[in-house]
PDB file of C-alpha atoms in Angstrom:
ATOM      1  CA  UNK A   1     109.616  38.023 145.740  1.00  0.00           C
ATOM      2  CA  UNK A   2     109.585  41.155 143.347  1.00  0.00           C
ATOM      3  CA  UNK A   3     112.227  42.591 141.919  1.00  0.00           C
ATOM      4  CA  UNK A   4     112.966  46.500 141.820  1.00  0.00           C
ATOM      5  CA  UNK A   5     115.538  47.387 139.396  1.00  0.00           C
ATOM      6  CA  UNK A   6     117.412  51.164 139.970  1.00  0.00           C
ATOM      7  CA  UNK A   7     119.510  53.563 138.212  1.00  0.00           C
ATOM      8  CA  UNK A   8     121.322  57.087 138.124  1.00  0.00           C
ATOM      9  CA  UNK A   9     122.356  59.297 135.919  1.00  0.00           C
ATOM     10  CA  UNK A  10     124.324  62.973 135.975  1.00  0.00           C
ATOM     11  CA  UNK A  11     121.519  65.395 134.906  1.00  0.00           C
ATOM     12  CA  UNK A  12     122.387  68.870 134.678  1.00  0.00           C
ATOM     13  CA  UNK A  13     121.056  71.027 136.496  1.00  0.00           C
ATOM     14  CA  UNK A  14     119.040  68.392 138.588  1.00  0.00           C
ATOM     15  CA  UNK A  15     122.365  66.944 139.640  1.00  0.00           C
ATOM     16  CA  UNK A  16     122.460  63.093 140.434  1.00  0.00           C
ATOM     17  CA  UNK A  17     119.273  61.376 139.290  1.00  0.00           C
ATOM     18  CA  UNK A  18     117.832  58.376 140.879  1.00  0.00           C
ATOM     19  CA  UNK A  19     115.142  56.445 139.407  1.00  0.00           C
ATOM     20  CA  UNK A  20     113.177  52.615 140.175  1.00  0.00           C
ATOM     21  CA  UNK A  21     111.290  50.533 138.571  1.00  0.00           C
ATOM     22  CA  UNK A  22     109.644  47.010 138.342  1.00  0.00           C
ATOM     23  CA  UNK A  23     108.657  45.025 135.701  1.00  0.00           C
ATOM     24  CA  UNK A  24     105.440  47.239 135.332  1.00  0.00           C
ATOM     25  CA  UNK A  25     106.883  50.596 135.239  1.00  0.00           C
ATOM     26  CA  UNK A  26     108.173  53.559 136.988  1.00  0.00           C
ATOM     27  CA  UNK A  27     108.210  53.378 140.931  1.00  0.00           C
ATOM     28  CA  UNK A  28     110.273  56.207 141.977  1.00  0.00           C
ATOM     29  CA  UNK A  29     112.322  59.240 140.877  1.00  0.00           C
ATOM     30  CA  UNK A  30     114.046  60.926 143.073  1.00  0.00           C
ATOM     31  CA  UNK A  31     116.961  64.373 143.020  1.00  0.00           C
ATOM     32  CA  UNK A  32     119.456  64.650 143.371  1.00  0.00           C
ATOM     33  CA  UNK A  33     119.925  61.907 145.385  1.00  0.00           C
ATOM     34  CA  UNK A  34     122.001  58.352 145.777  1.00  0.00           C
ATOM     35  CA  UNK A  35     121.284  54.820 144.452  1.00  0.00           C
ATOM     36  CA  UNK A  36     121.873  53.482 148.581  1.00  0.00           C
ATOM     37  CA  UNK A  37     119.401  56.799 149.245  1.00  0.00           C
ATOM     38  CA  UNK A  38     116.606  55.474 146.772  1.00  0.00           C
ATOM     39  CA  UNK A  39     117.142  51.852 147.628  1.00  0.00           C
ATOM     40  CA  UNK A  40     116.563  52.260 151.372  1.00  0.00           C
ATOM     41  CA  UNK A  41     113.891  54.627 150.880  1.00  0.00           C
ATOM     42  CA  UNK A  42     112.759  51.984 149.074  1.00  0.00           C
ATOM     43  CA  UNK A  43     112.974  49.022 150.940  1.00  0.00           C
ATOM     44  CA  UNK A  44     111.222  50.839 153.709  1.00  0.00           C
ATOM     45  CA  UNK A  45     108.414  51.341 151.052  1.00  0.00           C
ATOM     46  CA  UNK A  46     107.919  48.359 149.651  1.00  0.00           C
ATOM     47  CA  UNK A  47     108.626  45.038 151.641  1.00  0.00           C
ATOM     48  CA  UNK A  48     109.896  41.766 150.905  1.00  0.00           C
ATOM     49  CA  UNK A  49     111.536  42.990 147.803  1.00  0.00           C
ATOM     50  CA  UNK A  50     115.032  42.618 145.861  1.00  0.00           C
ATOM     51  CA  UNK A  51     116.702  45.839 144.802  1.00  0.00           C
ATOM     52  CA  UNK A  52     119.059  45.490 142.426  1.00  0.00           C
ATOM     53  CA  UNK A  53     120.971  47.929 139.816  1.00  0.00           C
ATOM     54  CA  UNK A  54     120.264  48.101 136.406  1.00  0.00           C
ATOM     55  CA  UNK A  55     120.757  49.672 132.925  1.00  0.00           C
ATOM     56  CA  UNK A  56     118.509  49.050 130.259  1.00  0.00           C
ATOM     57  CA  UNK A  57     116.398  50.516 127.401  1.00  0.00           C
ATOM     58  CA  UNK A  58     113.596  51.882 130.019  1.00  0.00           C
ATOM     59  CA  UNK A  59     116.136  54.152 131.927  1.00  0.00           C
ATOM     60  CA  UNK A  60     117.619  55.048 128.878  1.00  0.00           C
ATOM     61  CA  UNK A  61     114.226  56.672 127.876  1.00  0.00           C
ATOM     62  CA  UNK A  62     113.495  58.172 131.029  1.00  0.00           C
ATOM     63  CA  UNK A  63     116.936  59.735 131.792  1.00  0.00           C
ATOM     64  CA  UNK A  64     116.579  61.057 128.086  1.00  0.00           C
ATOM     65  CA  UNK A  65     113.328  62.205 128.320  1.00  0.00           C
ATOM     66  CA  UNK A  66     114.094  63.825 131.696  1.00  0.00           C
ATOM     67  CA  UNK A  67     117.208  65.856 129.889  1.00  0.00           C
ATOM     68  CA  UNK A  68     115.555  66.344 127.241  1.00  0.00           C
ATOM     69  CA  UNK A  69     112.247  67.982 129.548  1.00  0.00           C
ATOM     70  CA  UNK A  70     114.761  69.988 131.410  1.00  0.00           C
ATOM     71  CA  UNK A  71     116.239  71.627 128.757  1.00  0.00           C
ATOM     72  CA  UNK A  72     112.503  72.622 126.972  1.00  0.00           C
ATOM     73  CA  UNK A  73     113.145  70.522 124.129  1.00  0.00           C
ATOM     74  CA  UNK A  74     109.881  68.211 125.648  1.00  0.00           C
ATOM     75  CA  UNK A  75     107.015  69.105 127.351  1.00  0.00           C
ATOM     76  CA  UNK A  76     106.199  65.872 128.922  1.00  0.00           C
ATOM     77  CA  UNK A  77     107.601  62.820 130.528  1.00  0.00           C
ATOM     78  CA  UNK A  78     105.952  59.378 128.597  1.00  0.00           C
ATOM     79  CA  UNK A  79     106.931  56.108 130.490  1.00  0.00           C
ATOM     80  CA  UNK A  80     105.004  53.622 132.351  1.00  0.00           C
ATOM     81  CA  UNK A  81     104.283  53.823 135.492  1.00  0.00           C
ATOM     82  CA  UNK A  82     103.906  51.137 137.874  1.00  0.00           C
ATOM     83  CA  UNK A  83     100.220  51.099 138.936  1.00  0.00           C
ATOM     84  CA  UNK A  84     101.790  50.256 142.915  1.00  0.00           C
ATOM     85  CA  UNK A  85     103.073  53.955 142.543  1.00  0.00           C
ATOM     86  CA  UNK A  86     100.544  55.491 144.158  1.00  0.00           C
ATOM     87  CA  UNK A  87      97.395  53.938 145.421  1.00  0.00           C
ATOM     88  CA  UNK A  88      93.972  55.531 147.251  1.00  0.00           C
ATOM     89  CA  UNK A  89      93.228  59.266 147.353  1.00  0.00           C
ATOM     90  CA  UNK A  90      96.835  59.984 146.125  1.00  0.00           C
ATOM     91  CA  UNK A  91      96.484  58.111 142.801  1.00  0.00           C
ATOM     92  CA  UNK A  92      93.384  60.094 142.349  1.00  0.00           C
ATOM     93  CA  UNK A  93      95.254  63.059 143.411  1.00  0.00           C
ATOM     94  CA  UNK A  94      98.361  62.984 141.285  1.00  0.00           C
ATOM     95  CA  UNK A  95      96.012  61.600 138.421  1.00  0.00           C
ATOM     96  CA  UNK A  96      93.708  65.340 138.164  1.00  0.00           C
ATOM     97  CA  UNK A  97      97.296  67.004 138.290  1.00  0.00           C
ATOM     98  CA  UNK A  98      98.756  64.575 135.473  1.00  0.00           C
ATOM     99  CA  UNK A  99      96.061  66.888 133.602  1.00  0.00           C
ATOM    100  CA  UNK A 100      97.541  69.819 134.149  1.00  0.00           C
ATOM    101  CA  UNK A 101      98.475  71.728 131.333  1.00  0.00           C
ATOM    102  CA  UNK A 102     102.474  72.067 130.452  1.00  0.00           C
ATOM    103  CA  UNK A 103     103.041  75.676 130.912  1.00  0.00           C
ATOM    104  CA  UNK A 104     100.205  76.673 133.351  1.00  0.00           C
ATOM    105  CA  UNK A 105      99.265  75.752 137.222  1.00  0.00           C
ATOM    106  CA  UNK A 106      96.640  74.929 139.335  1.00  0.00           C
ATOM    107  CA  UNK A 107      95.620  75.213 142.841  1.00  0.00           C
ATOM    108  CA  UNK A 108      95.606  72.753 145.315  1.00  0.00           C
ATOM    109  CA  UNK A 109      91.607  73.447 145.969  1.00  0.00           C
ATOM    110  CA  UNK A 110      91.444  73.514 142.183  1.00  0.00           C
ATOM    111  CA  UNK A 111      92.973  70.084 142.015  1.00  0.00           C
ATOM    112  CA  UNK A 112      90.385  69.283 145.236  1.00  0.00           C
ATOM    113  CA  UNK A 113      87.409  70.359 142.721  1.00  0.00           C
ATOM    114  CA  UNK A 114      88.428  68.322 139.745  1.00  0.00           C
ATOM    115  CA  UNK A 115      88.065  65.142 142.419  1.00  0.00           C
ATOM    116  CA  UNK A 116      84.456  66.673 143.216  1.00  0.00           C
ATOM    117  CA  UNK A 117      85.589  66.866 146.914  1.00  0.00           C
ATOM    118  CA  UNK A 118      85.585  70.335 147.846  1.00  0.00           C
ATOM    119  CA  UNK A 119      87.490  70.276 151.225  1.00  0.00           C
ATOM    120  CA  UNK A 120      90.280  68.273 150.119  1.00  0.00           C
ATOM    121  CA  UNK A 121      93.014  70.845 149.434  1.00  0.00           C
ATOM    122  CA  UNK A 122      94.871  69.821 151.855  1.00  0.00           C
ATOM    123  CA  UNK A 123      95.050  66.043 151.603  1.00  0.00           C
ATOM    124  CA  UNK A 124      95.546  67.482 147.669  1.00  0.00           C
ATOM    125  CA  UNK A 125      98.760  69.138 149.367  1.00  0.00           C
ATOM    126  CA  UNK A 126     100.418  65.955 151.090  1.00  0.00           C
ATOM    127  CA  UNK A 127      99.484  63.793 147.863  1.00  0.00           C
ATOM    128  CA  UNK A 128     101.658  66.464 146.245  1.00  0.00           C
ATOM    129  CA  UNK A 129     104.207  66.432 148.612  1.00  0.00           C
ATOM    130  CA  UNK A 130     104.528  62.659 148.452  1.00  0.00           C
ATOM    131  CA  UNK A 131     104.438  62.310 144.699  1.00  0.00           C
ATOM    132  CA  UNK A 132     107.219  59.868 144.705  1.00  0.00           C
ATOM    133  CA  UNK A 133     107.691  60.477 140.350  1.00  0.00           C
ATOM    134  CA  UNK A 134     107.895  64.494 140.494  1.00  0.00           C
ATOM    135  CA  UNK A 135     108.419  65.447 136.578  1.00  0.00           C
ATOM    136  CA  UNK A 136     106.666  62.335 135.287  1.00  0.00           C
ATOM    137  CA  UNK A 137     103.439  63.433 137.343  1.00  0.00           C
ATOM    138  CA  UNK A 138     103.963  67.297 136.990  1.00  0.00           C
ATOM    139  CA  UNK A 139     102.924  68.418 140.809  1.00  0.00           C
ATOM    140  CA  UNK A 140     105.726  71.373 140.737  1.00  0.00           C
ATOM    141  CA  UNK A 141     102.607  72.889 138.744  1.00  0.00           C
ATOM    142  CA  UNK A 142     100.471  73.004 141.319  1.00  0.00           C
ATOM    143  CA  UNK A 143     100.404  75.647 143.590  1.00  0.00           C
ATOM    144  CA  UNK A 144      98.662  78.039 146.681  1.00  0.00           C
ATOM    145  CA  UNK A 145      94.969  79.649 145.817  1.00  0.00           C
ATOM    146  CA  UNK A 146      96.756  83.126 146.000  1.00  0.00           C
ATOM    147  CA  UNK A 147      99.489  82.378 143.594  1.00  0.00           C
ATOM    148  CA  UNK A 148     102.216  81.148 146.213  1.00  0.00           C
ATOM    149  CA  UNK A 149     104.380  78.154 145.925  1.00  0.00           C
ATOM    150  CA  UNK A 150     104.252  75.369 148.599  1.00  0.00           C
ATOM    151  CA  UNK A 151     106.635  72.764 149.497  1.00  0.00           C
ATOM    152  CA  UNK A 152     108.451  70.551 146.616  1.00  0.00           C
ATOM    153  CA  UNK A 153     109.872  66.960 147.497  1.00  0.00           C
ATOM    154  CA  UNK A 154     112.689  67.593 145.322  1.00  0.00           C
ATOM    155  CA  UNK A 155     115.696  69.093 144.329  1.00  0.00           C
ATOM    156  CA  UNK A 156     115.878  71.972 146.397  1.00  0.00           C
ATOM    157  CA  UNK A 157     112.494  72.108 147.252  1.00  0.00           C
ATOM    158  CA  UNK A 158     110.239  75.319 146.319  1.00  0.00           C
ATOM    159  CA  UNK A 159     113.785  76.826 144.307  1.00  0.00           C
ATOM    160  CA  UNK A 160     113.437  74.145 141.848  1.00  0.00           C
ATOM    161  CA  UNK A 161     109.833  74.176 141.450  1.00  0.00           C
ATOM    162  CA  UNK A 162     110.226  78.083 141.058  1.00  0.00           C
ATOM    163  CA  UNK A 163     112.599  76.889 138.096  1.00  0.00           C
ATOM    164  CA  UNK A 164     110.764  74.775 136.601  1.00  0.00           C
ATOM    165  CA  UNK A 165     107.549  76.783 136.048  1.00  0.00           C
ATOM    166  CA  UNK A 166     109.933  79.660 134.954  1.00  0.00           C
ATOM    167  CA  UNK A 167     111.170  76.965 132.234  1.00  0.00           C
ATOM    168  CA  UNK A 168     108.045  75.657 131.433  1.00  0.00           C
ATOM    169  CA  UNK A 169     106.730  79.198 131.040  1.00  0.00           C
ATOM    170  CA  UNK A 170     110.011  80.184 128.803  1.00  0.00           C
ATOM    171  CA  UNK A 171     109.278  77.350 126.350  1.00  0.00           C
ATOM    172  CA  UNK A 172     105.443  77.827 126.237  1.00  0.00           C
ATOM    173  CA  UNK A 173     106.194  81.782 125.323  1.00  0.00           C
ATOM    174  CA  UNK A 174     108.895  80.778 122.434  1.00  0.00           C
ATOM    175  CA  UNK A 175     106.586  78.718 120.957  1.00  0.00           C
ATOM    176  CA  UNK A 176     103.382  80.353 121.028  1.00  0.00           C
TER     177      UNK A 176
END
């Protein structure tokens, strides 16, 4: 049986943040929400599994690194990830917008070309939608062909993505 460890911490201004992982890495992040929230999401996910609670050296980094990202004093999220993730056309997906430049965007057709599959955008838009690690795998940054934000799976949805490419674009200017 495998073992999914999670914790939370109080990020501000994320709010409660909820985060899982396994003894490969980084399954979920998710905010604000619950521990019970994550670990039924969770067990839905993933079956035949123990959830448990845990605090250890691995959250410590990523609720650090999260603050820290959230506050512009990083411009990316380093942790492993579990490869169980994401799988199929989303890890390939979520993998081209990983390479997506801190500070910029990209459409969801652009993301589509990267894959060399033309009429993907929007099976590019539900991998987005789905990412189940948003700031570790940056998808706020991608975006509509004529500039327009889309749905975001978290916080409050296209608000927070709105904030965080205004933050990413306030850091990017103070240190260029």
């Amino acid at each position: 049986m495998r073992t999914i460890w999670i914790s939370d911490r109080m990020i501000e201004p994320l709010g409660q943040v909820c985060a899982a992982r396994s003894e490969y890495g980084l399954l979920a992040v998710s905010f604000p929400s619950s521990p019970s929230t994550l670990s039924a999401r969770l067990a839905e996910k993933y079956r035949n599994v123990e959830i448990g609670i845990a605090e250890d050296p691995f959250f410590d980094k990523l609720f650090g690194q999260i603050g820290e990202y959230v506050h512009g004093q990083r411009t990316k999220i380093d942790v492993a990830i579990d490869p169980d993730a994401v799988t199929g056309f989303q890890k390939q997906a979520l993998d081209a917008t990983s390479r997506v430049n801190y500070g910029t965007t990209a459409s969801y057709k652009q993301i589509a070309l990267m894959l060399a599959r033309p009429n993907a955008a929007r099976a590019v838009g539900r991998a987005e939608a789905n990412n189940p690690i948003p700031l570790v795998i940056p998808c706020h940054r991608v975006i509509g062909s004529d500039g327009s934000l889309h749905g975001y799976g978290a916080g409050n949805g296209v608000a927070t993505k709105q904030w965080l490419l205004e933050l990413e674009q306030r850091v990017k200017e103070n240190k260029g």
